[in-house]
Short mmCIF file of C-alpha atoms in Angstrom, two decimals:
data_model
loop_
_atom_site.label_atom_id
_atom_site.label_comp_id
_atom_site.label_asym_id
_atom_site.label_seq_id
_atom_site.Cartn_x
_atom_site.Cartn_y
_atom_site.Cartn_z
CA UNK P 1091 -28.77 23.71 -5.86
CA UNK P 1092 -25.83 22.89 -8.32
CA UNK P 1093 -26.51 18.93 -9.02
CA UNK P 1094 -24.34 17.02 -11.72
CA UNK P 1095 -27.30 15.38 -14.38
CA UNK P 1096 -25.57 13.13 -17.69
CA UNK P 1097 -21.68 15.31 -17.40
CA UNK P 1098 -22.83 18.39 -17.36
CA UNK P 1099 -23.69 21.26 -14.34
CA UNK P 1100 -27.44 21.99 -13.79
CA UNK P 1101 -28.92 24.24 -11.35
CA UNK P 1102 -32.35 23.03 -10.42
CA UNK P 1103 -34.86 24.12 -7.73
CA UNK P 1104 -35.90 19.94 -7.90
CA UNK P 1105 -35.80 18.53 -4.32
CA UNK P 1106 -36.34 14.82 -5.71
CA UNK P 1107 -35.60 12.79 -8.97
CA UNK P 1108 -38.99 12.62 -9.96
CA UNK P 1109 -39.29 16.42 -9.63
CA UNK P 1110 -35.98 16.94 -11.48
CA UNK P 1111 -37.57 15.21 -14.33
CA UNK P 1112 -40.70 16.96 -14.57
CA UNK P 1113 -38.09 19.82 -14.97
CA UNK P 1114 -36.56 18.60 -17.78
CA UNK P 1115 -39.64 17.78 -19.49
CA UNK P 1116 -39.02 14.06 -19.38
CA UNK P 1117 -41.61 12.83 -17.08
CA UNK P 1118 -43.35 10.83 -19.62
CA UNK P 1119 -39.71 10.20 -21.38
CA UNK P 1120 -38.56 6.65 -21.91
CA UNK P 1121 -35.90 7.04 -20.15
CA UNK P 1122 -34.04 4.97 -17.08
CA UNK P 1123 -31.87 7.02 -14.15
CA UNK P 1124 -29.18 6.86 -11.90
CA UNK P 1125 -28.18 8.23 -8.95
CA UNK P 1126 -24.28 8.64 -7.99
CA UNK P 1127 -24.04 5.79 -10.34
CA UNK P 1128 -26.72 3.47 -8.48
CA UNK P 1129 -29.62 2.78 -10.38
CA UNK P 1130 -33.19 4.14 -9.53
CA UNK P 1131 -36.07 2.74 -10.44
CA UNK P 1132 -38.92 4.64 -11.50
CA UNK P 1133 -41.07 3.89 -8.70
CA UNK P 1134 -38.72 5.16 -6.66
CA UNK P 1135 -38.03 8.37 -8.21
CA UNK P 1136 -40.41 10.39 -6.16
CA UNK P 1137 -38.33 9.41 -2.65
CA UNK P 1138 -34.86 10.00 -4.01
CA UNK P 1139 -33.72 12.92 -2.76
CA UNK P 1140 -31.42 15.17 -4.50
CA UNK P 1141 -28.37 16.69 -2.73
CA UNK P 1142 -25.54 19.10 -3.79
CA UNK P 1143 -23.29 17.99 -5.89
CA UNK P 1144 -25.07 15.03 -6.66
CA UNK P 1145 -24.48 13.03 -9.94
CA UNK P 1146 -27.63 11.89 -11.96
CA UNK P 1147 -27.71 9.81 -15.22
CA UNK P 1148 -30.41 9.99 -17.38
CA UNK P 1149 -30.61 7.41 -20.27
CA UNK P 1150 -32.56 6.55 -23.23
CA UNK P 1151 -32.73 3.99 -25.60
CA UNK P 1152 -29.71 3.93 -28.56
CA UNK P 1153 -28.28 2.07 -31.24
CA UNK P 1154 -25.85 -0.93 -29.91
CA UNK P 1155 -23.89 -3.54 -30.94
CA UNK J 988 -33.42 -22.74 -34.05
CA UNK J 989 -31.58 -21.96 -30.99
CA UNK J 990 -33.05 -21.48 -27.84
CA UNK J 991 -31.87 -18.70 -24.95
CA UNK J 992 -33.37 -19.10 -21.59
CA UNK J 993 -36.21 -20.91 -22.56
CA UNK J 994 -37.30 -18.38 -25.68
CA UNK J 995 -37.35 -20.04 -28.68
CA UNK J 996 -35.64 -18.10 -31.53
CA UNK J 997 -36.71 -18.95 -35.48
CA UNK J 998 -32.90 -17.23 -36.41
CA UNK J 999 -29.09 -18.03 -36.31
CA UNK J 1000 -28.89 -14.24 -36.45
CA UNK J 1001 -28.44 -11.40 -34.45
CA UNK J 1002 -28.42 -7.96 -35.49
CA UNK J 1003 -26.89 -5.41 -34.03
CA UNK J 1004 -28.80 -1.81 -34.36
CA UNK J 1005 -25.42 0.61 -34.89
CA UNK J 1006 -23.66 2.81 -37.51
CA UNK J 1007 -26.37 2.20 -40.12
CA UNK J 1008 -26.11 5.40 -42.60
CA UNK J 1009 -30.06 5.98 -42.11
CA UNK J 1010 -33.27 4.29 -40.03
CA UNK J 1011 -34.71 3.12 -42.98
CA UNK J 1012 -31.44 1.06 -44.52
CA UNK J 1013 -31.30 -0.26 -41.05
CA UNK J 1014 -35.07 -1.09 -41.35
CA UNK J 1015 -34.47 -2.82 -44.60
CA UNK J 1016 -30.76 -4.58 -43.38
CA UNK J 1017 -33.07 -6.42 -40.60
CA UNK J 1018 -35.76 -7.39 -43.39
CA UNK J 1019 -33.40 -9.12 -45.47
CA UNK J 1020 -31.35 -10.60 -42.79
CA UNK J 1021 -34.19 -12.32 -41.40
CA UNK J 1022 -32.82 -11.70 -37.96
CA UNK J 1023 -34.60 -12.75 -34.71
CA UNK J 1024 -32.75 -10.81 -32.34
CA UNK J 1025 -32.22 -6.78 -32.38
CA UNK J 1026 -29.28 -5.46 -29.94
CA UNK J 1027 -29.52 -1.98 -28.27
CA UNK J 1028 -27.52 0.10 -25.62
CA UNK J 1029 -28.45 2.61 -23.25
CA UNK J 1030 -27.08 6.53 -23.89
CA UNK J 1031 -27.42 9.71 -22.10
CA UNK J 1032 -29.93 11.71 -24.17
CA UNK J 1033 -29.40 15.39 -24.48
CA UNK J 1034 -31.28 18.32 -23.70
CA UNK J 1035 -34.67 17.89 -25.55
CA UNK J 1036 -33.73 15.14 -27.69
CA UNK J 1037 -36.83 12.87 -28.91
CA UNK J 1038 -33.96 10.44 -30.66
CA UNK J 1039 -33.81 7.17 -27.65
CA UNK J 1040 -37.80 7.72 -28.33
CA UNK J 1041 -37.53 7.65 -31.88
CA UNK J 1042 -35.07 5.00 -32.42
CA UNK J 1043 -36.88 2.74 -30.04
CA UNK J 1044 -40.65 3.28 -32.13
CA UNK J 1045 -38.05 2.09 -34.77
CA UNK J 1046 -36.96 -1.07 -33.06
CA UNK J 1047 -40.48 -1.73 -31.59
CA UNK J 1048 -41.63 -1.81 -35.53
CA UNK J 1049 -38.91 -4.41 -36.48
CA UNK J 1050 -41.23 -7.09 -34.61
CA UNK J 1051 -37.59 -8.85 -33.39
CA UNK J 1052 -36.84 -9.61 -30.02
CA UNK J 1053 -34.41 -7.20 -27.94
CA UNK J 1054 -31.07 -8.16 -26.69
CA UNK J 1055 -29.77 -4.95 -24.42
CA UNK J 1056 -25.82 -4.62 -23.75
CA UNK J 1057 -23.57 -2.64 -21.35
CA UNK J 1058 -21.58 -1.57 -23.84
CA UNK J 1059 -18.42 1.18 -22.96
CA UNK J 1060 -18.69 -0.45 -19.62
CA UNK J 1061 -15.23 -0.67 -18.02
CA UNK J 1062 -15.94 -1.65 -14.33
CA UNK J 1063 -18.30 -4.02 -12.41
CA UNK J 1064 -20.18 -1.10 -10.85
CA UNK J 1065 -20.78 0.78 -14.22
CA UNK J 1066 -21.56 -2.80 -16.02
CA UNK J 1067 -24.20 -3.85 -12.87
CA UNK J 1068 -26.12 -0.37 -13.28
CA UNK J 1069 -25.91 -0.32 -16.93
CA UNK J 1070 -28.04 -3.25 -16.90
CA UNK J 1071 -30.42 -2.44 -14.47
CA UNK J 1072 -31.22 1.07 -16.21
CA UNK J 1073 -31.44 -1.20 -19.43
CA UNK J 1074 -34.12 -3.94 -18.14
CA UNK J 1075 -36.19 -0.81 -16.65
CA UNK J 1076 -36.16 0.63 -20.07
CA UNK J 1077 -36.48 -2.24 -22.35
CA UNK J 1078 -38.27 -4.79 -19.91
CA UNK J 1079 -36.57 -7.56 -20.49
CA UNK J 1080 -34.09 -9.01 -18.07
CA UNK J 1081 -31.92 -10.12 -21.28
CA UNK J 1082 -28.54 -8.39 -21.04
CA UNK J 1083 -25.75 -8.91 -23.18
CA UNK J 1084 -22.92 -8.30 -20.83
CA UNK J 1085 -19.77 -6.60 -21.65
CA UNK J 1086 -17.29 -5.24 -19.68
CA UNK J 1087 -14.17 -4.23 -21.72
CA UNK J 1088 -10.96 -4.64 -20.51
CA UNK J 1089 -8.51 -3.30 -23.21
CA UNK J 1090 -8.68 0.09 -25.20
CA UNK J 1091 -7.15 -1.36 -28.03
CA UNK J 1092 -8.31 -4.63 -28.49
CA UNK J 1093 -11.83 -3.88 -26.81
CA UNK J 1094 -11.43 -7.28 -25.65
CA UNK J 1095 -13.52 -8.58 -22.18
CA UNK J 1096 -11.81 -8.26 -18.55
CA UNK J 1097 -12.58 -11.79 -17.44
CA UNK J 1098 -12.36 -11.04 -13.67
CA UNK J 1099 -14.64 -8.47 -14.24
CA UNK J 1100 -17.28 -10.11 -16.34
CA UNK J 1101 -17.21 -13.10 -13.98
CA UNK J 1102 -18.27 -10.77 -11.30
CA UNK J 1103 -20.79 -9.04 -12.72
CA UNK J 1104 -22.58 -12.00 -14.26
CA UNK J 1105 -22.58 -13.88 -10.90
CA UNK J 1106 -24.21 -10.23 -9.60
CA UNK J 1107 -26.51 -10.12 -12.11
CA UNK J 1108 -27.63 -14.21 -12.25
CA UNK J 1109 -28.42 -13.17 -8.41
CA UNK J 1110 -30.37 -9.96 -9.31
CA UNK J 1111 -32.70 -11.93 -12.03
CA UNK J 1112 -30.96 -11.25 -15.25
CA UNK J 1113 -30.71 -13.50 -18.33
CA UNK J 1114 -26.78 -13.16 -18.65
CA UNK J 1115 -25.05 -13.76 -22.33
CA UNK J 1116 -21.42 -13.04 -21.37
CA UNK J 1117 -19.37 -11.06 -24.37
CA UNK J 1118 -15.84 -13.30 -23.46
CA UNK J 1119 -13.33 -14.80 -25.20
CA UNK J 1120 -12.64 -18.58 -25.86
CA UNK J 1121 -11.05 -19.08 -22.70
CA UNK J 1122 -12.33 -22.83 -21.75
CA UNK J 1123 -12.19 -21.93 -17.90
CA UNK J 1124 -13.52 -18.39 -18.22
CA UNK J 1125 -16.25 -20.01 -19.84
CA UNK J 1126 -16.34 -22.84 -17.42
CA UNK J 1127 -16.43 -19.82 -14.42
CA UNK J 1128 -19.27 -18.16 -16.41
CA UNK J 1129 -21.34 -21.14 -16.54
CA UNK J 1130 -21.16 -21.85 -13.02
CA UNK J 1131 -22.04 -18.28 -12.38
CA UNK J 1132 -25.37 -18.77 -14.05
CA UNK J 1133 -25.06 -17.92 -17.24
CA UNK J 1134 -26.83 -20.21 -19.77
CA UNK J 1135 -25.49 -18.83 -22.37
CA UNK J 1136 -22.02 -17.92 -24.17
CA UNK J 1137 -20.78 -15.27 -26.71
CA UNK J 1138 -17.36 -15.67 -27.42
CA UNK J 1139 -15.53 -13.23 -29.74
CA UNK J 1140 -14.40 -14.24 -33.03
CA UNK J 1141 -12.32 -11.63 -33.64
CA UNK J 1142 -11.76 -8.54 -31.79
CA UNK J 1143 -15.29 -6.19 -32.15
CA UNK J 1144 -15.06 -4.04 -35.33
CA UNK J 1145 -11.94 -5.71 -36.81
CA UNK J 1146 -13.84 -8.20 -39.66
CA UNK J 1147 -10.95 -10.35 -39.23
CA UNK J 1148 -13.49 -13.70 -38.52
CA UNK J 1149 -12.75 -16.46 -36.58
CA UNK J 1150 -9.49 -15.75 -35.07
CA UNK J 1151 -8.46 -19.19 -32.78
CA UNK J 1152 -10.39 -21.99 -34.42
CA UNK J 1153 -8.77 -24.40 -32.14
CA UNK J 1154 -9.97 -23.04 -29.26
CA UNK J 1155 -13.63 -22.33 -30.35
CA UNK J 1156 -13.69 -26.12 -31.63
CA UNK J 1157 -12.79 -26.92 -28.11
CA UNK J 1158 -15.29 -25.29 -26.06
CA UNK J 1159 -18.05 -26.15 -28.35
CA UNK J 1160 -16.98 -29.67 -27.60
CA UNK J 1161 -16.42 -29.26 -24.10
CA UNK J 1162 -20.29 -27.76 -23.74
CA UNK J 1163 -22.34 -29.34 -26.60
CA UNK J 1164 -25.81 -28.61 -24.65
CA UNK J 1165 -24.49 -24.84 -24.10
CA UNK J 1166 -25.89 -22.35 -26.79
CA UNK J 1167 -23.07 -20.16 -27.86
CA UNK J 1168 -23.37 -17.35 -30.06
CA UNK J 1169 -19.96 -16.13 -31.81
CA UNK J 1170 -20.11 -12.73 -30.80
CA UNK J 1171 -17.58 -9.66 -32.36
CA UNK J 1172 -15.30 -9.61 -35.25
CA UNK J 1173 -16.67 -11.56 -38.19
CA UNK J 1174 -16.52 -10.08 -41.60
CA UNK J 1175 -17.41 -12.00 -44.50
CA UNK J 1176 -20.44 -14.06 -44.65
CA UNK J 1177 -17.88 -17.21 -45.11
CA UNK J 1178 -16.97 -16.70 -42.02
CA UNK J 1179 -20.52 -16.80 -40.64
CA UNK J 1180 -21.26 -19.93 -42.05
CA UNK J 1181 -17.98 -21.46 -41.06
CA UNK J 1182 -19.02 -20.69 -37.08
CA UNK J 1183 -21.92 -22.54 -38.00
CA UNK J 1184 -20.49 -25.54 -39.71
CA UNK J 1185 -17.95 -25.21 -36.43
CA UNK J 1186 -21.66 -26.13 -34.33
CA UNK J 1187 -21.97 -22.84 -32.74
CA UNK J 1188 -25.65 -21.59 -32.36
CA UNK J 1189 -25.85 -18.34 -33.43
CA UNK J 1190 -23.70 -15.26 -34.97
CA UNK J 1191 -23.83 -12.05 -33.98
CA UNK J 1192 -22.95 -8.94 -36.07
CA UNK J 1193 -23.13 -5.28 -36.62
CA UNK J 1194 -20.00 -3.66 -38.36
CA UNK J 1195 -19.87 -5.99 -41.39
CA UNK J 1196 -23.57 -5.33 -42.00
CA UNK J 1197 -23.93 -2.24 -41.33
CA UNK J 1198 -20.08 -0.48 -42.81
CA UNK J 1199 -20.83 -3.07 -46.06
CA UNK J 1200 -21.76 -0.62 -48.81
CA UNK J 1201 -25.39 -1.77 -49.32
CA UNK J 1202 -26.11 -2.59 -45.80
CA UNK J 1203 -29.22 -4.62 -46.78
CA UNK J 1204 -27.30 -6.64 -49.16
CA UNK J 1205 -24.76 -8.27 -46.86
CA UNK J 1206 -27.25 -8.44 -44.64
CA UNK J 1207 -29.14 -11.24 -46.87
CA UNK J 1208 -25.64 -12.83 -47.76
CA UNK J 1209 -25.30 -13.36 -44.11
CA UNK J 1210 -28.53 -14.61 -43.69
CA UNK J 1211 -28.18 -17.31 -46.49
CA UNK J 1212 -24.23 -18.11 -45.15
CA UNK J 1213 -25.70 -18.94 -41.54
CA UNK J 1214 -28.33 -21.10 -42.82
CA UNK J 1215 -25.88 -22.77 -45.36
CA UNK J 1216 -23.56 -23.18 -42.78
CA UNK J 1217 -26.20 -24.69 -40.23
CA UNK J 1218 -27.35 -27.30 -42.54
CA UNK J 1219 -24.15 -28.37 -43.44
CA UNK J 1220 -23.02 -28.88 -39.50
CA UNK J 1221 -26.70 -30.99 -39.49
CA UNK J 1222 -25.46 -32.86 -42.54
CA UNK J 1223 -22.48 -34.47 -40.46
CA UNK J 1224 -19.60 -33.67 -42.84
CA UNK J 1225 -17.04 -35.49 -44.17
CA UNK J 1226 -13.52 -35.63 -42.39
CA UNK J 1227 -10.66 -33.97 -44.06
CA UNK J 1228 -7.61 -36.59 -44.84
CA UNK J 1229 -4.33 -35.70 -46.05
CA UNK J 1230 -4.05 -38.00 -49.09
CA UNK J 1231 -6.31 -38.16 -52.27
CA UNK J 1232 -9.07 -40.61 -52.60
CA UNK J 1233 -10.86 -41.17 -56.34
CA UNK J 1234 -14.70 -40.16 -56.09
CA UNK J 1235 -14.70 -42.37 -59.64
CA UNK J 1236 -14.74 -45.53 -59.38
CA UNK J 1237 -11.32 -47.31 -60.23
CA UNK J 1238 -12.65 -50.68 -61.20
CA UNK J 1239 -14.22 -51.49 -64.67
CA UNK J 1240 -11.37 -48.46 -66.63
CA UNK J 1241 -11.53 -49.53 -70.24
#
């Protein structure tokens, strides 16, 4: 499955969010995600489902004004 | 020492946490500035990148409170989820609103802001509104929920300090009970102090801290400007006249 995650094209096997980040080796990350630009908690990760196409935003903590 | 949403803060000064030319300048900038208040943002991190983790060990060390922002936000949507990724990750429902409405100017889309701080008020968050000096936007704003304000001084990144005195005189007068923070634009420490003797609360800055050539050093200029200006608002000063007036005394001249 060809999903969108932070701009760029990823293929993943991941079926959830949760999964997706266990992937990407940021299941213990401090990081915060969206979903086609709705936020997703993390205790909600497990039950979002991932879909073709789908655009996921994965943030971190970063310098700000 | 001002006081947002019931948290007591022992600074006038907020520091933002950007450009600094290393970790440990921006370490020592935040030491000598004496600030009480750190901002952050939320960024896409790439690949494998341990940097959000790093920086934030960083922040976590300053011993500061954290004041999150939506910064780059253009829309309501972007603004509403910006802030809800940043109280997840920072866990605090403090957000320092912005939604920008110009390229050039970076200045705030009212109509915007107003909705997404009327959104967020209803979702739990702690709103301080970047706006302008607008009396009604600010009005709008406080009847949204926000307790506090951050108007600009000057546009963000410009140094160019306190651009409509007038009009910040005016809604610190209209709202005396409000805190307000001048927020974006100030260069100088002068300028600093003069938003303090002006009554505001609190100044926030990043640029003229952290583009100043020793970083830490303006930094502690700053820090002594706000609290020279503070005490000076506290001291009730004198009111300017047009004519001169001896300060020696005329009687008893040989």
């Amino acid at each position: 499955m060809k999903i969108i995650v932070n701009g760029s094209s990823f293929e993943t096997s991941a079926t959830t969010l949760d999964a997706l980040l266990i992937e990407l080796g940021k299941a213990h990350a401090k990081v915060a995600t969206a979903g086609n630009e709705a936020f997703v908690p993390a205790s909600l990760r497990a039950d979002c489902m991932l879909a073709d196409g789908d655009r996921v935003e994965i943030v971190a903590p970063r310098q700000g004004g | 020492m001002p006081s947002f949403y019931g948290k007591d803060i022992a600074s006038r000064l907020m520091l933002g946490t950007s450009q600094y030319p290393s970790p440990a300048i921006l370490a020592d900038a935040f030491e000598r500035s004496r600030a009480g208040i750190a901002t952050v943002s939320v960024r896409r991190e790439a690949g494998g990148d341990s940097a959000g983790q790093d920086f934030w060990s960083l922040i976590e060390g300053l011993g500061v409170a954290v004041l999150p922002n939506t910064a780059g936000c253009h829309s309501v949507k972007e603004a509403v989820t910006t802030a809800h990724m940043a109280r997840e990750l920072f866990d605090t429902a403090w957000i320092k609103l912005e939604v920008i409405g110009h390229g050039d100017t970076l200045q705030p889309d009212p109509f915007a802001l107003l909705e997404a701080a009327r959104i967020l008020t209803q979702d739990g968050f702690n709103v301080f509104p970047y706006c302008t000096e607008d009396l009604v936007l600010c009005e709008r704003l406080l009847d949204a929920g926000c307790e506090v304000l951050m108007p600009w001084g000057a546009p963000i990144g410009t140094g160019l300090g306190l651009n409509n005195i007038y009009g910040l005189r005016s809604l610190r007068a209209h709202f005396p009970d409000v805190p307000m923070v001048i927020d974006a634009g100030l260069g100088l420490p002068s300028q600093a102090a003069h938003a303090m003797e002006l009554g505001f609360d609190s100044v926030l800055l990043n640029t003229a801290v952290a583009k100043a050539g020793r970083p830490a050093v303006m930094a502690e200029a700053f820090a002594k400007a706000v609290e020279a200006g503070a005490l000076a608002q506290e001291a009730d000063p004198m009111e300017p006249r047009d004519m001169a007036a001896p300060s020696t005394p005329v009687l008893g001249m040989p």
